[in-house]
Amino acid sequence: MHQKFGLRIGKYSFQDFQKDLIAGLIVGVIAIPLGMAFAIASGVKPELGIYTTIIAGICISLFGGSKYQIGGPTGAFIPILFGIVMTYGLENLLIAGFLAGVILCLMGIFKLGALIKFIPRPVTIGFTTGIAVIIFTGQIPNFLGLSGVEKHELFLDNMREVINHIHSLNIYSVCTAIICLLTILITPKVLPKVPGQLIGLVFSTLIATFLYPNHVATIGSTYGQISGVLPHFDILNITLDRVTHLIKPAFVIAILGAIESLLSAVVADGMTKDKHNSNKELIGQGIANMVTPLFGGIPATGAIARTATNIKNGAVSPISGIIHGLVVLIVLLLFAPYASKIPLASMAPILMVVAWNMSASRVFYSVLSTKTGDSLVLVVTFLLTVFLNLTVAVEFGLILAVLIFTKRMSDIMVTVKILPNHDNDKMESRIVTETHDCPQLSIYNIEGPLFFGAAQAFEKSIMNTINYKPKILLLRMSKVPFMDTTGESYFSSIVKDFSKSGIVLVSGLNQQPATILKKTGLYELIGEHHIFEHTNDAINYALSHVDQSKCLGCKHFAFRECHSYAKSNEMENRSPYLFNERRKAEIES
């Protein structure tokens, strides 16, 4: 079918290709300095960042689950990769990246993409901001042009190096860095469509090259000349011992890669109103991280900033991501020798701006200002990321978040005795007192999830408030949305204990707790004829099984209260509003 601008294949037209071409060109140009900067900060040669941008970028676009995702090396990986290089070496970093790719593929195959979304936001904000601090402070030596600085894995050691070598400050490096930084900040305001990072890099490099040559450290003088050739394919020497040795860092790479890529895909969905496939995205990320190390590339993931830039410049399909990789490849082949002249002081502001943008400072302060358990999780994760490492930070952050969540849920769990009612002042001569309970019927209202954090308190509240067992125990459970096996165990203990001398009735049982009770056999033990949908039906059943002669005279109040409560629940079932209004009037009177 021919269109105005050419041949249309399926739903993809020539106009779409033009949009993808423009977006791919722009994102490709932006990705070049970022790829080199991320590689250098990770402790490897800059060309490895270029290789990763090319290969991983193309693979993620081909096999991923988001149409707009741009993949490649990212700032979030910097502290992790640097730590692995320092501890295990470059070759083992490539193997760890490959293993991470395998893990990501398995996560996608077993449909674990949705589980990543359950990581608490304070944890992700905490470690992301912590990583941003590490990246930013890690560029201080290059910004100031310090010489003799040795890189360390720990934040405090790196800060100590900066202080000890501050006397070697190079004014030419500072001037170069400031020029690059100002250009990056000003360019978007003057030329919104032009990538500020590239303009800043080129402008500051030209000034350093022509105004004060040989006065600042460059990529070439520090890492050697960048080779303008295609990356070589090489089989990794993977052994069982290496797999065992590297499985933990590989798992960390995989988890962080999954989080970053899916967050990026969610951002893309919000900008385009599209919907990504999270499991397919994980498989695409896995394939990219399995292929890239075979060509010497470092781990990669979805890049939020580059993905957003891709969308803003009109991308309509994964073709733009493929074009972005090809653009980087062409630049590598044609202009690699010139990249060696780039000053390290020009790379520093690029990474500092990236760190500032990824820090999410407003969100950080917003969560911090709540002064809740989330604030504690945020601060702990942030501090551990900065002063120890990301692995420890995420582990402790998640554990703390789970403990706080468990405490919150246990506080929600409330067991209230609603009949006999000791607060009813009209029953002046009742036999039901704080020390003498009704021997016929007790009703309890249970609210909140019945799980391991609240199960013991649930059992204790019932056991402690009944001094001796009534003939019938009615448990209202319409407000119990969830029950786990621990909650079922305590619930079972109560049922079995009371069933020896009386009858246990249950009303308002929700689907999930009912399923648990059926699977454990407790549903049958209680008896289906003792489980009611409405409380008034349960009370009417109870009243037909009590000895009404015991409810005469001074005990008549308890029996009359049962009838009154049954009628109230019948009204409640028909009209909750009328019931609540009537109860409100009774309380006020």
XYZ file of C-alpha atoms in Angstrom:
589
model
C 0.000 0.000 0.000
C 1.590 3.282 -1.070
C 1.425 6.403 1.057
C 2.303 9.998 0.319
C 5.882 9.582 1.525
C 6.571 6.060 0.410
C 5.855 2.425 1.048
C 4.058 1.426 4.224
C 4.909 -1.993 5.695
C 2.242 -3.173 8.104
C 1.602 -0.384 10.586
C 5.069 1.129 10.250
C 5.307 3.931 7.703
C 8.093 5.987 6.200
C 6.948 8.920 8.328
C 7.462 6.731 11.405
C 10.960 5.866 10.202
C 11.796 9.555 9.828
C 10.744 10.170 13.426
C 12.750 7.195 14.672
C 15.765 8.316 12.648
C 15.786 11.802 14.195
C 15.249 10.451 17.726
C 17.922 7.769 17.235
C 20.475 10.305 15.959
C 19.933 12.637 18.909
C 19.993 9.900 21.563
C 23.028 8.288 19.906
C 24.976 11.542 20.095
C 24.012 11.955 23.765
C 24.966 8.353 24.564
C 28.576 8.694 23.367
C 29.980 10.892 26.154
C 27.793 9.143 28.742
C 29.017 5.699 27.695
C 32.657 6.729 28.050
C 32.041 8.577 31.325
C 30.204 5.656 32.928
C 32.948 3.242 31.861
C 35.706 5.433 33.268
C 33.841 5.901 36.552
C 33.332 2.126 36.743
C 37.077 1.570 36.589
C 37.333 0.262 33.010
C 38.536 1.692 29.696
C 36.212 4.205 27.992
C 35.841 2.140 24.819
C 34.127 -0.606 26.847
C 31.356 1.875 27.555
C 31.081 2.538 23.823
C 30.900 -1.193 23.054
C 28.175 -1.596 25.681
C 26.180 1.291 24.257
C 26.284 -0.243 20.785
C 25.615 -3.912 21.515
C 23.373 -3.696 24.575
C 21.460 -0.768 23.082
C 20.605 -2.715 19.934
C 19.784 -5.957 21.792
C 17.489 -4.244 24.303
C 15.594 -2.540 21.481
C 15.289 -5.801 19.537
C 14.231 -8.118 22.359
C 12.870 -5.838 25.120
C 9.274 -5.288 26.163
C 9.164 -1.500 25.783
C 8.972 0.207 22.398
C 10.872 3.262 23.591
C 13.511 1.835 25.918
C 17.096 2.982 25.354
C 19.608 0.662 26.967
C 23.274 0.959 27.789
C 25.652 1.622 30.694
C 24.067 3.723 33.442
C 25.160 5.664 36.482
C 23.355 3.318 38.866
C 25.838 0.555 38.029
C 28.961 2.634 38.719
C 29.585 1.769 42.409
C 28.682 -1.884 41.864
C 30.897 -2.358 38.810
C 33.777 -0.432 40.340
C 33.591 -2.623 43.440
C 33.594 -5.797 41.332
C 36.557 -4.592 39.262
C 38.491 -3.752 42.438
C 37.666 -7.074 44.095
C 37.493 -9.572 41.230
C 39.089 -7.932 38.180
C 37.795 -7.049 34.708
C 37.545 -10.607 33.373
C 35.383 -11.657 36.302
C 33.260 -8.532 35.837
C 32.413 -9.743 32.324
C 31.499 -13.184 33.684
C 29.370 -11.625 36.448
C 27.595 -9.555 33.792
C 26.922 -12.691 31.735
C 25.539 -14.522 34.790
C 23.365 -11.501 35.561
C 21.983 -11.796 32.040
C 21.085 -15.426 32.671
C 19.345 -14.462 35.936
C 17.389 -11.706 34.182
C 16.239 -14.122 31.482
C 15.085 -16.607 34.119
C 13.229 -13.844 35.962
C 11.393 -12.990 32.762
C 10.688 -16.626 31.845
C 9.224 -17.323 35.294
C 7.211 -14.083 35.107
C 8.833 -12.360 38.070
C 8.671 -8.925 36.465
C 5.713 -7.861 38.592
C 7.555 -8.710 41.829
C 10.076 -5.922 41.261
C 7.231 -3.445 41.685
C 6.798 -4.552 45.302
C 10.170 -3.155 46.375
C 9.263 -0.253 48.711
C 9.761 3.206 47.265
C 11.861 4.455 50.224
C 14.358 1.671 49.452
C 14.689 2.580 45.759
C 14.839 6.328 46.492
C 17.356 5.707 49.277
C 19.844 3.671 47.265
C 19.366 5.778 44.115
C 20.195 8.970 46.016
C 23.099 7.185 47.705
C 24.478 6.146 44.320
C 24.104 9.731 43.118
C 26.218 10.954 46.047
C 28.904 8.372 45.263
C 28.987 9.361 41.576
C 29.076 13.075 42.323
C 31.822 12.911 44.940
C 33.747 10.399 42.832
C 34.205 13.067 40.149
C 35.728 15.663 42.478
C 39.339 14.564 41.747
C 38.814 14.898 37.962
C 36.953 18.211 38.386
C 39.817 19.650 40.424
C 42.517 17.938 38.383
C 44.063 16.247 41.423
C 47.049 14.013 40.733
C 48.153 10.861 42.528
C 44.628 10.068 43.752
C 44.004 6.374 44.279
C 40.441 5.121 43.886
C 38.916 3.045 46.646
C 35.682 1.121 47.012
C 34.567 2.896 50.203
C 33.261 6.459 50.256
C 35.270 7.609 53.284
C 38.528 6.302 51.800
C 37.881 8.252 48.584
C 37.114 11.433 50.527
C 40.327 10.959 52.485
C 42.235 10.710 49.201
C 40.720 13.996 48.009
C 41.722 15.785 51.226
C 45.230 14.348 51.181
C 45.828 15.436 47.548
C 43.993 18.771 47.542
C 47.377 20.506 47.305
C 47.776 19.122 43.748
C 44.770 21.112 42.460
C 45.124 22.008 38.761
C 43.623 25.392 37.919
C 43.474 24.483 34.209
C 41.349 21.422 34.994
C 39.035 23.510 37.169
C 38.583 26.068 34.360
C 37.893 23.282 31.838
C 35.341 21.637 34.148
C 33.564 24.927 34.873
C 33.352 25.756 31.151
C 31.865 22.327 30.418
C 29.413 22.573 33.344
C 28.176 26.036 32.365
C 27.739 24.950 28.761
C 25.708 21.905 29.843
C 23.435 24.091 31.970
C 23.017 26.938 29.449
C 22.597 24.953 26.204
C 19.084 23.542 26.949
C 17.810 27.073 27.639
C 19.254 28.496 24.416
C 19.036 25.459 22.127
C 16.459 23.042 23.630
C 16.882 20.434 20.902
C 20.686 20.291 21.123
C 22.302 17.853 23.637
C 24.093 19.980 26.216
C 26.465 17.183 27.252
C 27.935 16.915 23.758
C 28.248 20.682 23.276
C 29.900 21.070 26.676
C 32.276 18.217 25.971
C 33.323 19.518 22.544
C 33.561 23.180 23.590
C 35.646 22.540 26.727
C 37.874 20.083 24.845
C 38.600 22.647 22.126
C 39.455 25.317 24.685
C 41.747 22.985 26.637
C 43.428 21.751 23.435
C 44.148 25.146 21.890
C 44.500 27.537 24.858
C 46.493 25.427 27.309
C 47.579 22.162 25.627
C 49.178 19.428 27.736
C 48.093 21.092 30.985
C 45.149 18.773 31.765
C 44.845 14.986 31.917
C 42.976 13.482 28.955
C 41.437 10.119 28.162
C 44.449 9.333 25.943
C 47.066 10.306 28.538
C 45.320 8.328 31.274
C 43.831 5.278 29.517
C 45.644 5.203 26.187
C 44.310 5.780 22.692
C 40.725 4.676 21.986
C 40.761 2.043 19.284
C 38.469 2.850 16.383
C 37.772 -0.781 15.482
C 34.875 -3.139 16.031
C 34.864 -5.016 19.337
C 36.268 -8.546 19.159
C 34.137 -11.581 19.992
C 35.633 -13.691 22.770
C 34.317 -16.750 24.619
C 34.280 -16.263 28.380
C 36.165 -18.764 30.523
C 33.254 -19.722 32.759
C 33.921 -22.449 35.322
C 31.888 -23.827 38.210
C 34.263 -22.238 40.724
C 33.864 -18.836 39.079
C 30.093 -19.177 38.975
C 30.044 -19.985 42.693
C 32.432 -17.122 43.394
C 30.557 -14.537 41.317
C 26.913 -15.504 41.790
C 26.329 -12.898 44.540
C 27.626 -9.867 42.555
C 25.818 -11.243 39.498
C 22.578 -11.355 41.452
C 23.090 -7.758 42.607
C 23.675 -6.647 39.000
C 20.554 -8.516 37.879
C 18.297 -7.066 40.587
C 19.493 -3.510 40.050
C 19.270 -3.949 36.282
C 15.710 -5.237 36.604
C 14.688 -2.346 38.849
C 16.277 0.310 36.644
C 14.928 -1.090 33.377
C 11.376 -1.525 34.654
C 11.371 1.924 36.252
C 12.511 3.337 32.925
C 9.781 1.404 31.120
C 7.172 2.746 33.572
C 8.396 6.300 32.920
C 8.094 5.637 29.179
C 4.536 4.341 29.674
C 3.610 7.501 31.532
C 4.982 9.716 28.783
C 3.398 7.813 25.884
C 0.278 6.215 27.455
C 1.653 2.923 26.157
C 2.008 -0.346 28.090
C 5.237 -2.319 28.336
C 5.599 -6.064 28.904
C 7.659 -6.366 32.085
C 8.595 -10.036 31.662
C 9.597 -9.568 28.034
C 11.617 -6.526 29.085
C 13.533 -8.640 31.603
C 14.251 -11.250 28.936
C 15.478 -8.523 26.574
C 17.717 -7.113 29.302
C 18.995 -10.625 30.000
C 19.861 -11.298 26.362
C 21.670 -7.956 26.127
C 23.740 -8.692 29.222
C 24.594 -12.188 27.970
C 25.749 -10.940 24.561
C 27.563 -7.738 25.586
C 30.306 -9.386 27.726
C 31.233 -11.580 24.749
C 32.407 -8.364 23.066
C 34.069 -6.916 26.159
C 31.105 -4.785 27.223
C 30.042 -4.067 30.790
C 26.550 -4.658 32.284
C 23.748 -2.509 30.918
C 20.158 -1.641 31.703
C 17.422 0.755 30.661
C 18.495 4.395 30.875
C 15.674 6.629 32.106
C 17.115 9.950 30.863
C 17.982 8.628 27.399
C 14.631 6.874 27.110
C 12.829 10.117 27.984
C 14.948 11.996 25.429
C 14.085 9.358 22.837
C 10.359 9.904 23.431
C 10.588 13.697 23.507
C 12.273 13.665 20.102
C 9.433 11.733 18.470
C 10.398 8.048 18.628
C 7.559 5.693 17.703
C 9.176 2.238 17.764
C 12.267 0.239 18.839
C 13.861 1.230 15.534
C 15.033 4.453 17.197
C 16.983 2.404 19.779
C 18.634 0.386 17.025
C 19.547 3.579 15.148
C 21.003 5.016 18.367
C 23.352 2.021 18.602
C 24.376 2.306 14.953
C 25.102 6.027 15.365
C 27.485 5.255 18.224
C 29.141 2.554 16.101
C 29.720 4.963 13.202
C 31.173 7.596 15.534
C 33.478 4.979 17.042
C 34.795 3.968 13.612
C 35.255 7.521 12.316
C 36.128 9.705 15.309
C 37.747 7.437 17.923
C 41.212 9.106 17.706
C 39.685 12.493 18.534
C 37.957 11.089 21.645
C 41.371 10.432 23.159
C 41.910 14.200 23.419
C 38.894 14.720 25.713
C 40.017 16.035 29.138
C 38.915 14.076 32.183
C 37.881 17.432 33.636
C 35.311 17.667 30.825
C 33.872 14.256 31.707
C 33.456 15.116 35.399
C 30.643 17.717 35.006
C 28.712 15.342 32.757
C 28.622 12.704 35.483
C 27.930 15.296 38.174
C 24.860 16.505 36.292
C 23.746 12.893 35.806
C 24.183 12.315 39.546
C 22.169 15.409 40.420
C 19.338 14.416 38.079
C 19.157 10.853 39.386
C 19.252 11.911 43.039
C 15.526 12.797 43.090
C 16.254 15.291 45.867
C 12.678 16.599 46.018
C 11.237 13.123 46.446
C 13.941 12.328 48.996
C 13.059 15.347 51.156
C 9.343 14.695 50.663
C 9.603 11.167 52.100
C 12.011 12.368 54.792
C 9.580 15.083 55.932
C 6.859 12.518 56.695
C 8.856 11.431 59.773
C 7.388 7.947 59.603
C 8.787 4.454 59.273
C 9.314 5.189 55.581
C 11.668 8.009 56.557
C 13.711 5.589 58.643
C 13.918 3.075 55.779
C 14.966 5.880 53.423
C 17.747 7.190 55.676
C 19.103 3.742 56.570
C 19.202 2.647 52.914
C 20.817 5.926 51.862
C 23.514 5.881 54.546
C 24.387 2.218 54.021
C 24.649 2.780 50.262
C 27.060 5.672 50.734
C 29.196 4.353 53.582
C 29.121 0.587 52.924
C 27.740 -0.757 49.652
C 24.539 -1.199 47.693
C 24.128 -4.889 48.533
C 24.073 -4.317 52.284
C 21.888 -1.235 51.854
C 19.168 -3.017 49.881
C 19.213 -6.050 52.184
C 18.845 -3.981 55.363
C 16.406 -1.586 53.701
C 14.091 -4.409 52.678
C 14.327 -6.132 56.073
C 13.559 -2.885 57.885
C 10.670 -2.121 55.516
C 9.188 -5.580 56.119
C 9.504 -5.217 59.910
C 7.833 -1.806 59.865
C 5.082 -3.086 57.582
C 4.515 -6.062 59.868
C 4.253 -3.753 62.882
C 1.748 -1.539 61.055
C -0.390 -4.513 60.043
C -0.308 -5.968 63.550
C -1.500 -2.618 64.929
C -4.435 -2.689 62.506
C -5.531 -6.092 63.845
C -8.188 -5.465 66.518
C -10.350 -7.973 68.371
C -13.274 -6.321 70.171
C -15.860 -7.995 72.377
C -19.234 -6.592 71.393
C -21.612 -8.902 73.260
C -22.265 -9.097 76.154
C -21.695 -5.322 76.264
C -20.106 -4.240 79.552
C -20.376 -0.567 78.546
C -24.202 -0.588 78.439
C -25.084 1.521 81.501
C -28.808 0.742 81.155
C -28.181 -2.829 82.353
C -27.844 -1.824 85.985
C -28.542 -5.207 87.568
C -27.042 -7.405 84.877
C -25.169 -10.518 85.880
C -22.637 -9.843 83.097
C -19.792 -7.911 84.753
C -16.040 -7.506 84.280
C -15.538 -10.592 86.421
C -18.571 -12.608 85.453
C -19.158 -13.240 81.766
C -22.302 -14.430 80.029
C -22.391 -18.246 80.162
C -24.494 -18.529 77.010
C -23.116 -16.435 74.142
C -20.092 -14.246 73.439
C -19.610 -12.275 70.226
C -16.289 -10.914 68.999
C -15.669 -8.511 66.136
C -12.308 -9.177 64.433
C -10.825 -6.493 62.191
C -7.627 -6.514 60.150
C -5.375 -9.138 58.529
C -4.881 -12.244 60.655
C -1.224 -13.015 59.920
C 1.964 -13.932 61.791
C 2.446 -10.413 63.128
C -0.987 -10.230 64.749
C -2.004 -13.844 65.313
C -0.693 -14.166 68.859
C -2.345 -10.919 69.964
C -5.596 -12.149 68.412
C -5.556 -15.383 70.408
C -4.524 -13.614 73.605
C -7.279 -11.003 73.357
C -9.977 -13.670 73.100
C -8.540 -15.951 75.779
C -8.009 -13.134 78.274
C -11.459 -11.572 77.911
C -13.401 -14.778 78.482
C -12.887 -15.938 82.048
C -14.783 -19.137 81.455
C -16.076 -20.603 78.217
C -19.564 -19.678 77.032
C -21.776 -22.218 75.381
C -21.523 -20.438 72.035
C -18.675 -18.303 70.692
C -19.486 -16.171 67.637
C -16.570 -14.659 65.671
C -17.467 -11.899 63.202
C -14.814 -11.953 60.458
C -16.245 -9.777 57.697
C -13.363 -7.310 58.189
C -10.596 -9.907 58.007
C -9.345 -9.662 54.391
C -6.381 -11.980 54.746
C -5.206 -14.934 56.799
C -1.864 -16.731 56.589
C -0.966 -20.159 57.964
C 0.281 -18.685 61.255
C -3.016 -16.882 61.729
C -4.835 -20.083 60.814
C -2.831 -21.981 63.434
C -3.870 -19.634 66.252
C -7.428 -19.531 64.935
C -7.451 -23.330 64.882
C -6.237 -23.430 68.486
C -9.169 -21.282 69.595
C -11.693 -23.312 67.608
C -10.435 -26.664 68.877
C -10.309 -25.426 72.467
C -13.866 -24.079 72.493
C -15.309 -26.947 70.479
C -14.612 -29.339 73.359
C -17.363 -27.786 75.493
C -19.285 -25.453 73.204
C -20.053 -24.315 69.692
C -17.968 -21.970 67.547
C -19.864 -19.911 64.966
C -18.277 -17.778 62.236
C -19.964 -15.033 60.224
C -18.888 -12.912 57.269
C -15.954 -15.145 56.278
C -14.169 -13.667 53.242
C -12.941 -15.706 50.281
C -9.208 -15.785 51.055
C -9.536 -16.831 54.720
C -12.200 -19.361 53.697
C -9.802 -20.867 51.147
C -7.094 -21.221 53.816
C -9.511 -22.858 56.245
C -10.688 -25.307 53.589
C -7.126 -26.271 52.628
C -6.149 -26.921 56.253
C -9.360 -28.810 57.088
C -10.463 -26.299 59.741
C -13.496 -25.348 57.661
C -14.826 -28.904 58.006
C -13.940 -28.987 61.705
C -16.022 -25.887 62.373
C -18.797 -27.282 60.200
C -20.362 -25.607 57.200
C -23.652 -25.255 59.127
C -21.785 -23.141 61.705
C -20.480 -20.651 59.114
C -22.885 -17.855 58.178
C -22.862 -15.043 55.676
C -24.642 -12.586 57.983
C -24.265 -12.059 61.738
C -28.012 -11.906 62.443
C -28.417 -15.413 60.981
C -25.648 -16.647 63.267
C -27.253 -15.031 66.319
C -30.659 -16.496 65.512
C -28.993 -19.903 65.225
C -27.249 -19.327 68.567
C -30.452 -18.286 70.319
C -32.141 -21.479 69.144
C -29.388 -23.520 70.805
C -29.129 -21.823 74.200
C -31.082 -22.718 77.329
C -33.607 -19.872 77.484
C -34.564 -20.771 81.045
C -31.130 -19.545 82.139
C -31.915 -16.157 80.638
C -34.823 -15.432 83.049
C -34.753 -13.060 85.970
C -31.460 -11.343 86.549
C -30.009 -12.968 83.468
C -32.776 -11.784 81.193
C -30.740 -8.752 80.141
C -28.117 -10.818 78.358
C -30.752 -12.779 76.440
C -32.648 -9.590 75.524
C -29.398 -8.031 74.345
C -28.858 -10.979 72.008
C -32.289 -10.427 70.411
C -31.638 -6.696 70.139
C -28.249 -7.282 68.525
C -29.715 -9.713 66.003
C -32.311 -7.121 64.981
C -29.613 -4.462 64.724
C -27.557 -6.664 62.423
C -30.612 -7.423 60.330
C -31.086 -3.663 59.883
C -27.374 -3.272 59.204
C -27.536 -5.831 56.394
C -30.433 -3.957 54.779
C -29.142 -0.416 55.259
C -25.717 0.295 56.784
C -26.560 4.016 56.819
C -29.744 3.576 58.897
C -27.953 1.178 61.222
C -25.035 3.548 61.793
C -27.375 6.489 62.358
C -29.381 4.485 64.902
C -26.231 3.380 66.723
C -24.966 6.956 66.739
C -28.234 8.127 68.326
C -28.018 5.400 70.971
C -24.471 6.400 71.892
C -25.380 10.097 72.116
C -28.393 9.308 74.315
